């Protein structure tokens, strides 16, 4: 099977955009699927945000030696400003034409086009229909917006043409249906997953010694962009409220825009900044608890990766978490309630027995969320829908 993946992002050099897309592509490739990736890169975005400009065509190899061809054609975009100026349709047509030209140039047409998120699937619709290629959608957005930018009544043919929708959470499935973009019978829920070769429980004492962290400290970890939605400053406020010199914190991430107001500041910061994804597991294994008070998600990869490293999770009592988190491995709180964040950290620090129970359960639950299993489920779903087509 040859799957052409269309995505808004894909990691390149130090810019770890959409690492979960690469993770899935590698897993699909290792299961015998030929993968081609088309990831249009906005030149305006690269220049404004100083993002490395990727080659238009490059090859990457998996550990198993298989090749993934990645096309990164140049396009224009101006983000929300472009939408506000009414340019969304123009930029969408530009992306669609660029994607179409790449697929037409392939020696053999793909068996499937797989749009990673609704907008990317919509960009691939014209060529999918013209060449009679089945079209699938991966819905993992924190907030689904396609139906807000394009009138659903005007994209009826696109909605009808889509063969299947892989949703990362029950929440995303419900939102996709409620938006009028799909129907129950086209959807399957397959939550995000981890690379178990990277994320697993390791020796905490050895790693704390490696990084120079004290074994007597209670360490909190956060992974994500330094933005309001993810909540790093709320964690910082909670730690300041605790006023406990034994509580330390690791903030893995960076600002996503020029807005510096969400850079966390508090006592006890041991580390603040980005780390390579393949090194993140070592740092997570130094922590005692993972805190993620996010406001919107599809399905939070960071929570699953932390669980695999044996960390109990303090996260949002919101529907995007319910497919993976429950009271056996997590404490669910109002993500805007700084007091609740502080109280949960204090509770786990002062209750080592409960901390250990949650830790063991977190590892156990994460074993069912491996990327190779997710890839197989996606392949099976695609094959099933192709037979129904």
Short mmCIF file of C-alpha atoms in Angstrom, two decimals:
data_model
loop_
_atom_site.label_atom_id
_atom_site.label_comp_id
_atom_site.label_asym_id
_atom_site.label_seq_id
_atom_site.Cartn_x
_atom_site.Cartn_y
_atom_site.Cartn_z
CA UNK A 1 0.00 0.00 0.00
CA UNK A 2 1.20 3.51 -0.84
CA UNK A 3 -0.16 6.27 1.40
CA UNK A 4 0.40 9.92 0.61
CA UNK A 5 0.28 11.90 3.85
CA UNK A 6 -0.57 15.60 3.62
CA UNK A 7 0.31 17.55 6.75
CA UNK A 8 0.71 21.12 7.95
CA UNK A 9 3.97 20.20 9.68
CA UNK A 10 6.79 17.68 9.83
CA UNK A 11 10.04 17.84 11.84
CA UNK A 12 13.08 19.31 10.14
CA UNK A 13 16.42 19.93 11.85
CA UNK A 14 15.78 21.80 15.12
CA UNK A 15 12.18 22.66 14.28
CA UNK A 16 10.10 19.89 15.85
CA UNK A 17 6.85 20.61 14.06
CA UNK A 18 4.25 17.82 14.31
CA UNK A 19 6.63 15.12 15.63
CA UNK A 20 3.60 12.82 16.01
CA UNK A 21 3.15 12.84 12.21
CA UNK A 22 6.71 11.63 11.67
CA UNK A 23 6.26 9.05 14.41
CA UNK A 24 3.18 7.63 12.66
CA UNK A 25 4.80 7.72 9.21
CA UNK A 26 7.80 5.78 10.49
CA UNK A 27 5.54 3.22 12.20
CA UNK A 28 3.46 2.75 9.04
CA UNK A 29 6.63 2.39 6.96
CA UNK A 30 8.03 -0.24 9.30
CA UNK A 31 4.82 -2.23 8.79
CA UNK A 32 5.36 -2.40 5.05
CA UNK A 33 3.45 0.69 3.90
CA UNK A 34 5.14 3.00 1.41
CA UNK A 35 4.83 6.56 2.71
CA UNK A 36 5.17 9.83 0.83
CA UNK A 37 4.73 13.06 2.79
CA UNK A 38 3.65 16.41 1.37
CA UNK A 39 4.11 19.23 3.85
CA UNK A 40 3.69 22.64 2.20
CA UNK A 41 5.95 25.16 3.91
CA UNK A 42 4.94 28.78 4.19
CA UNK A 43 7.85 30.97 3.18
CA UNK A 44 6.27 33.93 4.97
CA UNK A 45 5.95 31.90 8.17
CA UNK A 46 9.53 30.64 7.91
CA UNK A 47 10.90 34.15 7.47
CA UNK A 48 8.78 35.79 10.15
CA UNK A 49 9.35 33.08 12.77
CA UNK A 50 12.91 32.25 11.64
CA UNK A 51 12.01 28.63 10.97
CA UNK A 52 14.54 26.59 8.95
CA UNK A 53 13.48 26.31 5.31
CA UNK A 54 13.45 22.64 4.35
CA UNK A 55 14.59 21.33 0.94
CA UNK A 56 11.75 20.97 -1.52
CA UNK A 57 12.44 17.23 -1.71
CA UNK A 58 14.34 15.11 0.77
CA UNK A 59 14.63 11.47 1.77
CA UNK A 60 14.69 10.12 5.31
CA UNK A 61 15.36 6.55 6.39
CA UNK A 62 13.75 4.68 9.25
CA UNK A 63 15.83 2.58 11.64
CA UNK A 64 14.73 -0.41 9.57
CA UNK A 65 16.31 1.15 6.48
CA UNK A 66 13.08 2.04 4.67
CA UNK A 67 12.80 5.37 2.86
CA UNK A 68 10.25 8.12 3.36
CA UNK A 69 10.14 10.77 0.63
CA UNK A 70 9.16 14.22 1.89
CA UNK A 71 8.02 17.04 -0.39
CA UNK A 72 8.08 20.55 1.10
CA UNK A 73 6.82 22.87 -1.65
CA UNK A 74 6.83 26.62 -1.06
CA UNK A 75 3.51 28.35 -0.45
CA UNK A 76 2.34 31.66 1.00
CA UNK A 77 0.24 32.19 4.10
CA UNK A 78 -0.41 34.86 6.67
CA UNK A 79 -2.06 32.77 9.40
CA UNK A 80 -5.05 34.32 11.14
CA UNK A 81 -4.33 37.64 9.44
CA UNK A 82 -4.79 36.01 6.03
CA UNK A 83 -8.10 34.55 7.18
CA UNK A 84 -9.28 37.91 8.52
CA UNK A 85 -8.38 39.54 5.21
CA UNK A 86 -10.49 36.96 3.38
CA UNK A 87 -7.53 35.26 1.74
CA UNK A 88 -8.15 31.73 3.05
CA UNK A 89 -9.78 30.52 -0.19
CA UNK A 90 -6.90 31.92 -2.28
CA UNK A 91 -4.21 30.28 -0.17
CA UNK A 92 -6.17 27.03 -0.06
CA UNK A 93 -6.35 26.91 -3.86
CA UNK A 94 -2.62 27.57 -4.03
CA UNK A 95 -1.84 24.69 -1.65
CA UNK A 96 -4.27 22.41 -3.46
CA UNK A 97 -2.64 23.11 -6.84
CA UNK A 98 0.85 22.54 -5.46
CA UNK A 99 -0.21 19.25 -3.84
CA UNK A 100 -1.97 18.17 -7.03
CA UNK A 101 1.09 18.81 -9.17
CA UNK A 102 3.27 16.70 -6.87
CA UNK A 103 0.85 13.76 -6.85
CA UNK A 104 0.43 13.95 -10.63
CA UNK A 105 4.20 13.76 -11.01
CA UNK A 106 4.44 10.44 -9.16
CA UNK A 107 5.23 7.41 -11.31
CA UNK A 108 2.26 5.61 -9.80
CA UNK A 109 -0.65 7.24 -8.04
CA UNK A 110 -1.00 6.61 -4.28
CA UNK A 111 -3.51 4.07 -3.04
CA UNK A 112 -4.67 6.47 -0.32
CA UNK A 113 -4.42 10.17 0.50
CA UNK A 114 -4.29 10.76 4.25
CA UNK A 115 -4.89 14.34 5.38
CA UNK A 116 -3.44 14.99 8.81
CA UNK A 117 -6.17 17.25 10.17
CA UNK A 118 -9.26 18.43 8.32
CA UNK A 119 -7.63 21.37 6.51
CA UNK A 120 -4.95 19.16 4.98
CA UNK A 121 -7.52 16.62 3.83
CA UNK A 122 -9.50 19.43 2.22
CA UNK A 123 -6.34 20.60 0.44
CA UNK A 124 -5.94 17.09 -1.01
CA UNK A 125 -9.56 16.66 -2.06
CA UNK A 126 -9.33 18.06 -5.61
CA UNK A 127 -6.60 15.67 -6.72
CA UNK A 128 -8.09 12.74 -4.78
CA UNK A 129 -11.37 13.10 -6.62
CA UNK A 130 -9.77 13.80 -9.99
CA UNK A 131 -7.63 10.65 -9.74
CA UNK A 132 -10.21 8.55 -7.86
CA UNK A 133 -7.96 8.07 -4.81
CA UNK A 134 -9.63 7.25 -1.48
CA UNK A 135 -9.33 10.16 0.96
CA UNK A 136 -8.95 9.76 4.74
CA UNK A 137 -8.84 12.36 7.49
CA UNK A 138 -6.86 12.27 10.71
CA UNK A 139 -8.73 14.48 13.15
CA UNK A 140 -6.43 15.46 16.00
CA UNK A 141 -6.87 19.22 16.18
CA UNK A 142 -7.23 20.91 19.54
CA UNK A 143 -10.10 22.88 17.96
CA UNK A 144 -11.69 21.95 14.61
CA UNK A 145 -12.04 25.04 12.42
CA UNK A 146 -12.55 23.93 8.80
CA UNK A 147 -16.33 24.36 9.01
CA UNK A 148 -15.81 27.89 10.34
CA UNK A 149 -13.57 28.93 7.45
CA UNK A 150 -15.50 27.16 4.69
CA UNK A 151 -19.28 26.91 4.64
CA UNK A 152 -20.23 23.24 5.11
CA UNK A 153 -22.91 23.58 2.46
CA UNK A 154 -20.25 24.56 -0.08
CA UNK A 155 -18.02 21.58 0.65
CA UNK A 156 -20.75 18.94 0.57
CA UNK A 157 -18.97 16.98 -2.16
CA UNK A 158 -15.74 16.89 -0.11
CA UNK A 159 -17.63 15.64 2.96
CA UNK A 160 -19.32 12.93 0.92
CA UNK A 161 -16.08 11.87 -0.77
CA UNK A 162 -14.10 11.25 2.44
CA UNK A 163 -13.87 7.47 3.01
CA UNK A 164 -13.05 7.53 6.71
CA UNK A 165 -12.05 9.69 9.66
CA UNK A 166 -9.48 8.56 12.24
CA UNK A 167 -10.17 10.54 15.42
CA UNK A 168 -7.62 10.76 18.24
CA UNK A 169 -10.34 11.09 20.86
CA UNK A 170 -14.05 10.62 21.39
CA UNK A 171 -14.15 14.41 21.75
CA UNK A 172 -12.74 14.89 18.24
CA UNK A 173 -15.19 12.39 16.81
CA UNK A 174 -18.11 14.16 18.44
CA UNK A 175 -16.90 17.60 17.29
CA UNK A 176 -16.33 16.42 13.72
CA UNK A 177 -19.86 15.04 13.55
CA UNK A 178 -21.38 18.10 15.25
CA UNK A 179 -19.61 20.36 12.75
CA UNK A 180 -21.36 18.51 9.92
CA UNK A 181 -18.07 17.26 8.49
CA UNK A 182 -18.75 13.53 8.82
CA UNK A 183 -21.03 10.85 10.19
CA UNK A 184 -20.80 8.17 12.86
CA UNK A 185 -20.35 5.30 10.41
CA UNK A 186 -17.25 6.89 8.84
CA UNK A 187 -15.42 7.43 12.14
CA UNK A 188 -13.13 5.41 14.35
CA UNK A 189 -11.42 6.54 17.57
CA UNK A 190 -7.73 5.58 17.74
CA UNK A 191 -5.93 7.66 20.42
CA UNK A 192 -2.39 8.92 19.98
CA UNK A 193 0.46 6.64 20.94
CA UNK A 194 4.10 6.55 22.02
CA UNK A 195 7.36 5.25 20.64
CA UNK A 196 8.08 2.71 23.38
CA UNK A 197 11.72 2.48 22.27
CA UNK A 198 12.13 6.08 23.45
CA UNK A 199 9.64 6.50 26.26
CA UNK A 200 9.84 3.98 29.08
CA UNK A 201 10.65 3.92 32.79
CA UNK A 202 14.35 4.28 33.61
CA UNK A 203 16.51 4.55 36.72
CA UNK A 204 15.55 7.87 38.31
CA UNK A 205 18.56 8.11 40.63
CA UNK A 206 21.06 7.57 37.84
CA UNK A 207 19.44 10.16 35.61
CA UNK A 208 19.18 12.74 38.38
CA UNK A 209 22.88 12.27 39.00
CA UNK A 210 23.52 12.67 35.25
CA UNK A 211 21.72 16.02 35.15
CA UNK A 212 22.83 17.20 38.59
CA UNK A 213 19.39 17.05 40.24
CA UNK A 214 19.00 16.21 43.93
CA UNK A 215 17.39 12.89 44.88
CA UNK A 216 15.59 14.59 47.76
CA UNK A 217 13.68 17.08 45.61
CA UNK A 218 10.10 16.56 44.43
CA UNK A 219 10.28 17.40 40.73
CA UNK A 220 7.35 18.54 38.59
CA UNK A 221 7.60 18.32 34.78
CA UNK A 222 5.76 20.13 31.98
CA UNK A 223 6.13 19.66 28.20
CA UNK A 224 4.59 21.99 25.65
CA UNK A 225 4.60 25.41 24.06
CA UNK A 226 4.84 28.38 26.39
CA UNK A 227 1.34 29.57 25.52
CA UNK A 228 -1.78 30.36 27.52
CA UNK A 229 -3.61 27.26 26.30
CA UNK A 230 -0.99 24.85 27.64
CA UNK A 231 -0.75 26.57 31.02
CA UNK A 232 2.95 26.77 32.01
CA UNK A 233 2.41 30.06 33.83
CA UNK A 234 -0.44 28.52 35.83
CA UNK A 235 1.96 25.80 36.95
CA UNK A 236 4.50 28.47 37.90
CA UNK A 237 1.86 30.31 39.94
CA UNK A 238 0.91 27.07 41.70
CA UNK A 239 4.53 26.32 42.62
CA UNK A 240 4.99 29.86 43.91
CA UNK A 241 1.88 29.39 46.08
CA UNK A 242 3.28 26.16 47.55
CA UNK A 243 6.30 28.03 48.89
CA UNK A 244 8.10 24.69 49.34
CA UNK A 245 11.85 24.68 48.70
CA UNK A 246 11.76 20.92 48.06
CA UNK A 247 9.47 21.35 45.03
CA UNK A 248 11.37 21.87 41.79
CA UNK A 249 10.16 22.13 38.21
CA UNK A 250 11.25 21.30 34.66
CA UNK A 251 9.65 23.35 31.86
CA UNK A 252 10.33 21.73 28.48
CA UNK A 253 9.25 23.99 25.66
CA UNK A 254 9.52 27.48 24.26
CA UNK A 255 7.33 30.44 23.26
CA UNK A 256 5.38 29.74 20.08
CA UNK A 257 5.17 33.42 19.06
CA UNK A 258 6.94 36.66 19.92
CA UNK A 259 4.65 36.98 22.94
CA UNK A 260 6.83 36.38 26.01
CA UNK A 261 4.04 36.74 28.57
CA UNK A 262 3.60 32.97 28.97
CA UNK A 263 7.21 32.17 29.79
CA UNK A 264 6.98 30.59 33.27
CA UNK A 265 8.75 32.24 36.21
CA UNK A 266 8.80 30.77 39.72
CA UNK A 267 11.17 29.48 42.40
CA UNK A 268 12.75 26.06 41.87
CA UNK A 269 13.17 26.02 38.08
CA UNK A 270 15.79 23.39 37.28
CA UNK A 271 15.44 23.66 33.51
CA UNK A 272 13.45 25.82 31.11
CA UNK A 273 13.70 25.49 27.37
CA UNK A 274 13.45 23.00 24.49
CA UNK A 275 15.16 19.62 24.37
CA UNK A 276 15.41 17.20 21.42
CA UNK A 277 12.48 14.80 21.38
CA UNK A 278 14.75 11.77 21.53
CA UNK A 279 16.31 13.10 24.76
CA UNK A 280 13.07 14.06 26.47
CA UNK A 281 12.53 10.65 28.07
CA UNK A 282 15.70 10.94 30.17
CA UNK A 283 14.53 14.26 31.57
CA UNK A 284 10.99 13.02 32.23
CA UNK A 285 12.38 10.07 34.15
CA UNK A 286 13.95 12.55 36.58
CA UNK A 287 10.52 13.86 37.58
CA UNK A 288 7.98 12.69 40.15
CA UNK A 289 4.82 14.05 38.53
CA UNK A 290 3.72 15.49 35.19
CA UNK A 291 1.44 18.53 35.10
CA UNK A 292 -0.47 19.58 31.97
CA UNK A 293 -3.30 22.09 32.67
CA UNK A 294 -4.20 22.52 29.00
CA UNK A 295 -7.43 24.11 27.81
CA UNK A 296 -7.83 22.43 24.42
CA UNK A 297 -6.38 19.29 22.85
CA UNK A 298 -7.14 16.55 20.41
CA UNK A 299 -5.34 13.90 22.43
CA UNK A 300 -2.30 15.04 24.40
CA UNK A 301 0.82 13.09 23.38
CA UNK A 302 2.80 14.63 26.22
CA UNK A 303 0.53 12.99 28.80
CA UNK A 304 1.02 9.54 27.25
CA UNK A 305 4.80 9.94 26.99
CA UNK A 306 4.95 11.00 30.65
CA UNK A 307 2.83 8.00 31.68
CA UNK A 308 5.22 5.65 29.87
CA UNK A 309 8.04 7.13 31.95
CA UNK A 310 6.13 6.29 35.13
CA UNK A 311 4.76 9.74 35.93
CA UNK A 312 1.36 10.28 37.49
CA UNK A 313 -0.44 13.01 35.56
CA UNK A 314 -2.19 16.12 36.84
CA UNK A 315 -4.24 17.38 33.92
CA UNK A 316 -7.51 18.87 32.78
CA UNK A 317 -10.88 17.45 33.73
CA UNK A 318 -12.03 17.90 30.13
CA UNK A 319 -13.33 15.48 27.53
CA UNK A 320 -10.19 15.31 25.38
CA UNK A 321 -8.47 13.50 28.26
CA UNK A 322 -11.13 10.92 29.01
CA UNK A 323 -9.95 8.30 26.50
CA UNK A 324 -6.55 7.98 28.20
CA UNK A 325 -6.71 9.41 31.73
CA UNK A 326 -8.74 8.30 34.75
CA UNK A 327 -8.37 8.18 38.54
CA UNK A 328 -6.12 5.10 38.31
CA UNK A 329 -3.25 7.11 36.83
CA UNK A 330 -4.15 10.78 37.09
CA UNK A 331 -5.68 13.62 39.06
CA UNK A 332 -8.06 15.61 36.87
CA UNK A 333 -8.60 19.26 37.74
CA UNK A 334 -10.01 22.52 36.41
CA UNK A 335 -7.06 23.68 34.26
CA UNK A 336 -7.70 27.33 35.14
CA UNK A 337 -7.75 26.69 38.91
CA UNK A 338 -4.24 27.44 40.18
CA UNK A 339 -5.24 26.37 43.69
CA UNK A 340 -6.29 22.95 42.39
CA UNK A 341 -2.95 22.55 40.60
CA UNK A 342 -1.07 23.47 43.80
CA UNK A 343 -3.23 21.21 45.98
CA UNK A 344 -2.70 18.24 43.64
CA UNK A 345 1.08 18.67 43.63
CA UNK A 346 1.09 18.97 47.41
CA UNK A 347 -1.13 15.90 47.80
CA UNK A 348 1.12 13.67 45.71
CA UNK A 349 4.26 14.98 47.38
CA UNK A 350 2.84 14.17 50.81
CA UNK A 351 1.35 10.79 49.84
CA UNK A 352 4.16 8.59 48.46
CA UNK A 353 1.98 5.47 48.56
CA UNK A 354 -0.64 7.04 46.30
CA UNK A 355 2.11 8.49 44.11
CA UNK A 356 3.55 5.01 43.58
CA UNK A 357 0.12 3.52 42.80
CA UNK A 358 -0.55 6.15 40.15
CA UNK A 359 2.95 5.68 38.74
CA UNK A 360 2.57 1.91 38.32
CA UNK A 361 -0.86 2.31 36.76
CA UNK A 362 0.42 4.99 34.38
CA UNK A 363 3.11 2.65 33.04
CA UNK A 364 0.61 -0.18 32.74
CA UNK A 365 -1.91 1.91 30.79
CA UNK A 366 0.76 3.27 28.46
CA UNK A 367 1.65 -0.26 27.33
CA UNK A 368 -1.61 -0.37 25.37
CA UNK A 369 -0.73 2.86 23.56
CA UNK A 370 2.27 1.92 21.45
CA UNK A 371 2.72 3.51 18.03
CA UNK A 372 3.09 0.19 16.20
CA UNK A 373 -0.31 -0.90 17.52
CA UNK A 374 -1.85 2.39 16.47
CA UNK A 375 -0.35 2.10 12.99
CA UNK A 376 -1.79 -1.40 12.59
CA UNK A 377 -5.26 -0.23 13.66
CA UNK A 378 -5.11 2.62 11.14
CA UNK A 379 -4.06 0.25 8.35
CA UNK A 380 -6.88 -2.15 9.24
CA UNK A 381 -9.42 0.70 9.23
CA UNK A 382 -8.23 1.97 5.85
CA UNK A 383 -8.42 -1.52 4.35
CA UNK A 384 -11.90 -2.00 5.77
CA UNK A 385 -13.15 1.27 4.30
CA UNK A 386 -11.52 0.54 0.94
CA UNK A 387 -13.48 -2.72 0.79
CA UNK A 388 -16.70 -0.83 1.55
CA UNK A 389 -15.99 1.83 -1.08
#
